[in-house]
Amino acid sequence: MITIKTTEALQAFCDHAKKFPFVTVDTEFLRERTYYSKLCLVQLAVTGDNEEDAVLVDPLVKGLDLAPLYDLFRDQNVVKVFHAARQDLEIFYIQGGVIPTPLFDTQVAAMVCGFGEQVGYETLVRKIAKQSLDKTSRFTDWSRRPLTPAQETYALADVTHLRMIYEYLDAEVKKANREKWVAEEMQVLMTPGTYVVEPENAWKRVKTRTSSGKFLAAVKELAAFREEYSQSRDIPRNRVYKDDAMLELASTKPKTPADLARSRLLLREARKGDIADGIIAAINIASKYSPEQMPKVDGDRDKLQVNPALADMLRVLLKAKSDNANVAAKMIASSAQLDMIAAGKRDVPALSGWRAEVFGDDAMRLCKGEIGLAVKGQKVDVITL
């Protein structure tokens, strides 16, 4: 088992990998104590049974430069294969400014090929590679050195079995003529905006129960301050203040340190110093919003005039269409999206791209009264009215 600890050794492996049509990639990282993920290990494998065909890369070794890996990620002749790639891609984009292309995510492909919702790697290893995984090292501290043999074996298995899984799923996708579907999903993963949280948009991730403009203005400014503070110091958002404390602050609108001291939910460390100053400044900025500046919750479910009967029929149609196409239903449309369609919204992902072919076009026809649904035994059929 090879662990790469020098830039020269990494360059040699990446040069070797460029001779192959694909390379499988995985990472191990920690994020509990930081805002950005701390990359602790990179696993890489190409086709072959030789020791040098599957390696571990230790990015914690002083002096190791990942530039050869980033260069491999840019090579258009080598497909980069991940399973559930989003967090891995975020790390590489934030740390190296690169998103691996061309890209293939086996979790996405598995959902397209009928393996169910958010299928896990372990399931694919069992069903496709006919192997089992040793899970004892799953919840381990990957930043500690040296790694144990069990940790190394566990980590390497994340890319060695992935080779067979990729070849199987790639063939299945092509056999079903669904390359375009997978390509659309990969485009989302390859978009830099997927991995960047702009402070001014951070409030959209906070769940609120009110649409009051003044309240949301405070949430927006408090969320923006928290995001900026967390990013600049690389600490988790919750170390600044949690969402429930933010909502309390947006409601009580403290103007002085004495006001902050009366908060029930605010951490003690946040009641003084830079965080306290930031909270008070955020509340002050929000108080000066004009009515036109106040944020609005877009598509709030409580405000949607949902036709419940139509929403139920859309759910039945989705189940029928997803079963017929052998695609995970949640990959086509979420429950919230079905409600939006039933409320007359049309700017919904389920109504465009490959989803329109599978479900969206008939969903629109159902909304217009052009088709109906008929039950025949265990099947639901679409009938023209």
Coordinates of C-alpha atoms in Angstrom, one line a residue:
M1 CA 0.0 0.0 0.0
I2 CA 1.6 3.2 -1.2
T3 CA 1.2 6.5 0.7
I4 CA 2.5 9.5 -1.3
K5 CA 4.3 12.1 0.8
T6 CA 6.3 14.1 -1.7
T7 CA 5.4 16.3 -4.7
E8 CA 7.7 14.3 -6.9
A9 CA 5.9 11.0 -6.1
L10 CA 2.5 12.7 -6.6
Q11 CA 3.7 14.0 -10.0
A12 CA 4.8 10.4 -11.0
F13 CA 1.4 9.0 -10.1
C14 CA -0.5 11.7 -11.9
D15 CA 1.6 11.2 -15.0
H16 CA 0.8 7.5 -14.7
A17 CA -2.9 8.3 -14.3
K18 CA -3.0 10.4 -17.5
K19 CA -2.5 7.2 -19.5
F20 CA -5.9 5.9 -18.4
P21 CA -9.4 6.8 -19.4
F22 CA -10.5 7.4 -15.8
V23 CA -9.2 7.9 -12.3
T24 CA -11.3 7.3 -9.1
V25 CA -11.0 9.9 -6.4
D26 CA -12.1 10.2 -2.8
T27 CA -11.1 12.3 0.2
E28 CA -11.1 12.1 4.0
F29 CA -11.6 15.4 5.8
L30 CA -12.6 17.0 9.1
R31 CA -15.1 19.9 9.5
E32 CA -16.3 19.8 13.0
R33 CA -13.9 22.6 14.3
T34 CA -13.6 24.7 11.1
Y35 CA -15.7 26.6 8.6
Y36 CA -13.8 25.1 5.6
S37 CA -13.2 21.4 5.4
K38 CA -9.7 20.3 6.5
L39 CA -8.3 17.9 3.8
C40 CA -6.7 15.0 5.6
L41 CA -6.3 12.4 2.9
V42 CA -6.8 11.9 -0.9
Q43 CA -7.3 8.4 -2.4
L44 CA -6.7 7.8 -6.1
A45 CA -6.9 4.7 -8.3
V46 CA -6.6 3.7 -11.9
T47 CA -7.4 0.4 -13.6
G48 CA -5.0 -2.3 -12.6
D49 CA -3.9 -4.7 -9.8
N50 CA -0.4 -3.3 -9.3
E51 CA 0.5 -1.6 -6.1
E52 CA 1.1 1.7 -7.9
D53 CA -2.4 1.7 -9.4
A54 CA -4.1 2.7 -6.1
V55 CA -2.5 5.1 -3.7
L56 CA -3.1 7.4 -0.7
V57 CA -1.9 11.0 -0.8
D58 CA -1.1 12.6 2.6
P59 CA -1.8 16.4 2.2
L60 CA -0.8 17.0 5.8
V61 CA 2.9 16.3 5.0
K62 CA 4.9 19.6 5.1
G63 CA 6.1 20.6 1.7
L64 CA 3.7 18.4 -0.4
D65 CA 2.2 20.5 -3.2
L66 CA -1.1 19.2 -4.7
A67 CA -0.4 21.1 -8.0
P68 CA 0.2 17.8 -10.0
L69 CA -3.2 16.5 -8.8
Y70 CA -4.9 19.8 -9.8
D71 CA -3.3 19.4 -13.2
L72 CA -4.7 15.9 -13.5
F73 CA -8.1 17.3 -12.6
R74 CA -7.9 19.7 -15.5
D75 CA -6.9 16.9 -18.0
Q76 CA -9.9 16.6 -20.4
N77 CA -8.8 13.1 -21.5
V78 CA -9.3 11.5 -18.1
V79 CA -12.7 11.2 -16.4
K80 CA -12.6 11.9 -12.7
V81 CA -14.9 9.5 -10.9
F82 CA -16.3 10.3 -7.4
H83 CA -19.2 9.0 -5.3
A84 CA -21.3 11.7 -3.8
A85 CA -18.8 14.3 -5.1
R86 CA -20.2 17.5 -3.7
Q87 CA -18.1 17.8 -0.5
D88 CA -15.0 16.6 -2.2
L89 CA -15.4 19.1 -5.0
E90 CA -16.0 21.9 -2.6
I91 CA -12.6 21.1 -0.9
F92 CA -10.7 21.1 -4.2
Y93 CA -12.4 24.3 -5.4
I94 CA -11.8 26.2 -2.2
Q95 CA -8.2 25.0 -1.7
G96 CA -7.0 24.8 -5.3
G97 CA -9.5 26.8 -7.3
V98 CA -10.1 23.8 -9.5
I99 CA -13.2 21.6 -10.2
P100 CA -12.3 18.2 -11.8
T101 CA -13.5 17.8 -15.3
P102 CA -14.8 15.7 -17.0
L103 CA -16.7 14.5 -14.0
F104 CA -18.7 11.4 -13.2
D105 CA -20.6 11.0 -9.9
T106 CA -21.6 7.4 -9.3
Q107 CA -24.3 8.3 -6.8
V108 CA -26.1 10.4 -9.4
A109 CA -25.6 7.7 -12.0
A110 CA -27.0 5.1 -9.6
M111 CA -30.1 7.2 -9.0
V112 CA -30.6 7.5 -12.7
C113 CA -30.2 3.7 -13.1
G114 CA -32.8 2.7 -10.5
F115 CA -30.7 2.1 -7.4
G116 CA -33.0 4.3 -5.3
E117 CA -32.7 7.6 -3.3
Q118 CA -29.3 8.8 -2.3
V119 CA -27.8 5.4 -2.7
G120 CA -24.7 4.8 -0.5
Y121 CA -21.3 3.6 -1.6
E122 CA -21.6 0.6 0.6
T123 CA -24.7 -0.5 -1.2
L124 CA -23.1 -0.2 -4.6
V125 CA -20.1 -2.1 -3.4
R126 CA -22.3 -4.9 -2.2
K127 CA -24.6 -5.0 -5.3
I128 CA -22.2 -4.3 -8.1
A129 CA -18.7 -5.3 -6.8
K130 CA -20.1 -8.1 -4.7
Q131 CA -17.9 -7.2 -1.9
S132 CA -18.3 -5.9 1.7
L133 CA -16.7 -3.0 3.4
D134 CA -15.1 -2.9 6.8
K135 CA -16.9 0.1 8.5
T136 CA -14.8 0.2 11.7
S137 CA -12.8 3.2 10.6
R138 CA -15.7 5.2 9.3
F139 CA -15.9 7.6 12.2
T140 CA -12.2 8.3 12.7
D141 CA -10.0 11.3 13.2
W142 CA -8.3 11.5 9.8
S143 CA -6.0 14.3 11.0
R144 CA -4.1 12.1 13.4
R145 CA -0.8 10.5 12.3
P146 CA 0.3 7.9 11.8
L147 CA -2.7 6.3 10.2
T148 CA -3.4 2.7 11.2
P149 CA -3.3 -0.2 8.7
A150 CA -7.1 -0.5 9.2
Q151 CA -7.6 3.2 8.3
E152 CA -5.4 2.9 5.2
T153 CA -7.3 -0.2 4.1
Y154 CA -10.7 1.4 4.7
A155 CA -9.6 4.6 2.8
L156 CA -8.2 2.8 -0.2
A157 CA -11.4 0.6 -0.6
D158 CA -13.2 3.9 -1.3
V159 CA -11.5 4.1 -4.7
T160 CA -10.6 0.5 -5.6
H161 CA -14.2 -0.8 -5.6
L162 CA -15.2 2.5 -7.3
R163 CA -13.5 1.4 -10.5
M164 CA -15.8 -1.5 -11.1
I165 CA -18.8 0.5 -10.0
Y166 CA -18.0 3.3 -12.5
E167 CA -17.5 0.9 -15.4
Y168 CA -20.8 -0.8 -14.6
L169 CA -22.9 2.4 -14.2
D170 CA -21.3 4.1 -17.1
A171 CA -22.3 1.1 -19.3
E172 CA -25.8 1.2 -17.8
V173 CA -26.2 4.9 -18.4
K174 CA -25.1 4.5 -22.0
K175 CA -27.4 1.5 -22.6
A176 CA -30.4 3.5 -21.4
N177 CA -29.3 6.5 -23.5
R178 CA -29.2 8.7 -20.4
E179 CA -25.8 10.3 -20.8
K180 CA -27.5 13.7 -21.3
W181 CA -29.3 13.3 -18.0
V182 CA -26.1 12.6 -16.1
A183 CA -24.3 15.4 -17.9
E184 CA -27.0 17.9 -16.8
E185 CA -26.5 16.8 -13.2
M186 CA -22.7 17.1 -13.5
Q187 CA -23.0 20.6 -14.8
V188 CA -24.5 21.7 -11.5
L189 CA -21.6 20.0 -9.7
M190 CA -19.1 21.7 -11.9
T191 CA -20.5 25.2 -11.3
P192 CA -18.3 27.2 -8.9
G193 CA -21.4 28.9 -7.4
T194 CA -22.4 25.6 -6.0
Y195 CA -19.6 25.8 -3.5
V196 CA -19.5 29.5 -2.5
V197 CA -21.8 31.0 0.1
E198 CA -21.9 34.7 -0.4
P199 CA -22.6 36.5 3.0
E200 CA -25.4 38.5 1.6
N201 CA -27.3 35.3 0.6
A202 CA -26.6 33.4 3.8
W203 CA -30.0 34.3 5.3
K204 CA -31.7 32.1 2.7
R205 CA -30.4 29.1 4.5
V206 CA -32.0 30.0 7.8
K207 CA -35.5 28.6 8.4
T208 CA -37.9 31.2 9.7
R209 CA -41.6 31.1 10.5
T210 CA -42.4 34.7 9.7
S211 CA -42.3 36.8 6.5
S212 CA -42.1 40.1 8.3
G213 CA -39.9 42.4 6.3
K214 CA -38.3 44.0 9.4
F215 CA -37.6 40.6 10.9
L216 CA -36.1 39.2 7.7
A217 CA -34.0 42.3 7.3
A218 CA -32.4 41.6 10.7
V219 CA -32.0 38.0 9.9
K220 CA -30.2 38.9 6.6
E221 CA -27.7 41.3 8.3
L222 CA -27.1 38.9 11.2
A223 CA -26.5 36.0 8.9
A224 CA -24.2 38.1 6.7
F225 CA -22.1 39.1 9.6
R226 CA -21.9 35.6 10.9
E227 CA -20.8 34.3 7.5
E228 CA -18.1 36.9 7.1
Y229 CA -16.9 36.3 10.7
S230 CA -16.8 32.5 10.3
Q231 CA -15.1 32.6 6.9
S232 CA -12.4 35.1 8.0
R233 CA -11.5 33.1 11.1
D234 CA -12.3 29.6 9.7
I235 CA -14.6 28.6 12.5
P236 CA -18.0 26.9 12.3
R237 CA -21.1 29.2 12.1
N238 CA -22.5 27.7 15.3
R239 CA -19.4 28.9 17.2
V240 CA -20.4 32.5 16.5
Y241 CA -24.1 32.0 17.2
K242 CA -26.7 29.3 16.3
D243 CA -29.7 29.8 14.2
D244 CA -32.1 29.9 17.1
A245 CA -30.1 32.6 18.8
M246 CA -30.0 34.5 15.5
L247 CA -33.8 34.4 15.3
E248 CA -34.1 35.5 18.9
L249 CA -31.8 38.5 18.1
A250 CA -33.8 39.3 15.0
S251 CA -36.9 39.4 17.1
T252 CA -35.6 41.3 20.1
K253 CA -33.3 43.6 18.1
P254 CA -30.7 44.4 20.8
K255 CA -29.1 47.9 20.6
T256 CA -26.6 47.7 23.5
P257 CA -24.3 45.2 25.2
A258 CA -26.8 45.3 28.1
D259 CA -29.5 44.2 25.7
L260 CA -27.3 41.3 24.5
A261 CA -26.8 40.2 28.1
R262 CA -30.5 39.4 28.4
S263 CA -30.5 37.0 25.5
R264 CA -31.4 33.4 26.5
L265 CA -29.8 31.7 23.6
L266 CA -26.7 33.7 22.8
L267 CA -23.3 32.1 23.7
R268 CA -21.4 33.9 26.5
E269 CA -18.5 34.6 24.2
A270 CA -20.9 36.4 21.7
R271 CA -22.0 38.9 24.3
K272 CA -18.8 40.9 24.2
G273 CA -16.0 41.9 21.9
D274 CA -16.1 41.7 18.1
I275 CA -19.2 39.4 17.9
A276 CA -21.2 41.6 20.1
D277 CA -20.2 44.7 18.1
G278 CA -21.1 42.9 14.9
I279 CA -24.5 41.9 16.2
I280 CA -25.4 45.4 17.2
A281 CA -24.0 46.9 14.0
A282 CA -26.1 44.3 12.0
I283 CA -29.3 45.2 13.8
N284 CA -28.6 48.9 13.3
I285 CA -28.1 48.4 9.5
A286 CA -31.3 46.4 9.3
S287 CA -33.3 49.1 11.1
K288 CA -32.5 51.5 8.2
Y289 CA -33.8 49.3 5.4
S290 CA -36.4 51.0 3.2
P291 CA -39.5 48.9 2.4
E292 CA -38.1 48.2 -1.0
Q293 CA -34.8 46.8 0.5
M294 CA -36.5 44.4 2.8
P295 CA -36.0 40.8 1.8
K296 CA -38.9 38.6 0.9
V297 CA -39.2 34.9 1.2
D298 CA -39.5 33.5 -2.3
G299 CA -42.0 30.7 -2.8
D300 CA -42.9 30.4 0.9
R301 CA -45.1 27.3 1.1
D302 CA -47.6 28.9 3.5
K303 CA -48.2 31.7 0.9
L304 CA -48.6 29.4 -2.1
Q305 CA -52.2 28.8 -3.2
V306 CA -51.7 25.1 -3.6
N307 CA -54.5 23.0 -5.2
P308 CA -54.3 20.0 -2.8
A309 CA -56.1 17.7 -5.2
L310 CA -53.7 18.6 -8.1
A311 CA -50.7 18.2 -5.8
D312 CA -51.9 14.7 -4.8
M313 CA -52.3 13.8 -8.5
L314 CA -48.9 15.1 -9.3
R315 CA -47.5 12.8 -6.6
V316 CA -49.2 9.8 -8.2
L317 CA -48.0 10.9 -11.6
L318 CA -44.4 11.2 -10.3
K319 CA -44.5 7.8 -8.7
A320 CA -45.8 6.3 -11.9
K321 CA -43.2 8.1 -14.1
S322 CA -40.3 7.4 -11.9
D323 CA -41.2 3.7 -11.6
N324 CA -41.6 3.4 -15.3
A325 CA -38.3 5.2 -16.0
N326 CA -36.6 3.3 -13.1
V327 CA -35.3 6.6 -11.7
A328 CA -35.4 7.8 -8.1
A329 CA -38.5 10.0 -7.7
K330 CA -36.7 12.6 -5.5
M331 CA -34.1 13.1 -8.2
I332 CA -36.9 14.2 -10.5
A333 CA -38.9 16.4 -8.1
S334 CA -39.2 17.1 -4.4
S335 CA -42.5 17.3 -2.5
A336 CA -42.0 21.1 -2.3
Q337 CA -41.6 21.4 -6.1
L338 CA -44.8 19.4 -6.6
D339 CA -46.6 21.9 -4.4
M340 CA -45.1 24.8 -6.3
I341 CA -46.3 23.3 -9.6
A342 CA -49.8 22.7 -8.1
A343 CA -49.8 26.4 -7.1
G344 CA -49.1 27.6 -10.6
K345 CA -45.3 28.1 -10.4
R346 CA -43.5 27.2 -13.6
D347 CA -39.9 28.1 -12.8
V348 CA -39.3 24.7 -11.2
P349 CA -36.4 22.3 -12.0
A350 CA -38.8 19.4 -12.5
L351 CA -40.2 21.2 -15.6
S352 CA -36.9 21.6 -17.6
G353 CA -34.1 19.5 -19.0
W354 CA -34.3 15.7 -18.8
R355 CA -36.8 15.9 -16.0
A356 CA -39.3 17.5 -18.4
E357 CA -38.9 14.4 -20.7
V358 CA -39.6 12.0 -17.9
F359 CA -42.2 13.9 -15.8
G360 CA -42.5 17.6 -16.4
D361 CA -44.2 17.6 -19.8
D362 CA -46.9 15.3 -18.6
A363 CA -47.1 17.2 -15.3
M364 CA -48.0 20.3 -17.3
R365 CA -50.5 18.4 -19.4
L366 CA -52.1 17.2 -16.1
C367 CA -52.3 20.8 -14.8
K368 CA -54.1 21.8 -18.1
G369 CA -56.6 19.0 -17.8
E370 CA -55.3 17.4 -21.0
I371 CA -54.5 14.0 -19.4
G372 CA -55.9 12.0 -16.5
L373 CA -54.7 9.0 -14.5
A374 CA -56.2 5.5 -14.5
V375 CA -55.4 2.6 -12.2
K376 CA -55.1 -0.8 -13.8
G377 CA -54.2 -3.4 -11.3
Q378 CA -50.9 -2.4 -9.7
K379 CA -50.2 0.1 -12.5
V380 CA -51.1 3.8 -13.0
D381 CA -51.6 4.8 -16.6
V382 CA -51.7 8.2 -18.2
I383 CA -54.8 8.6 -20.4
T384 CA -55.6 11.4 -22.8
L385 CA -58.8 13.3 -22.1

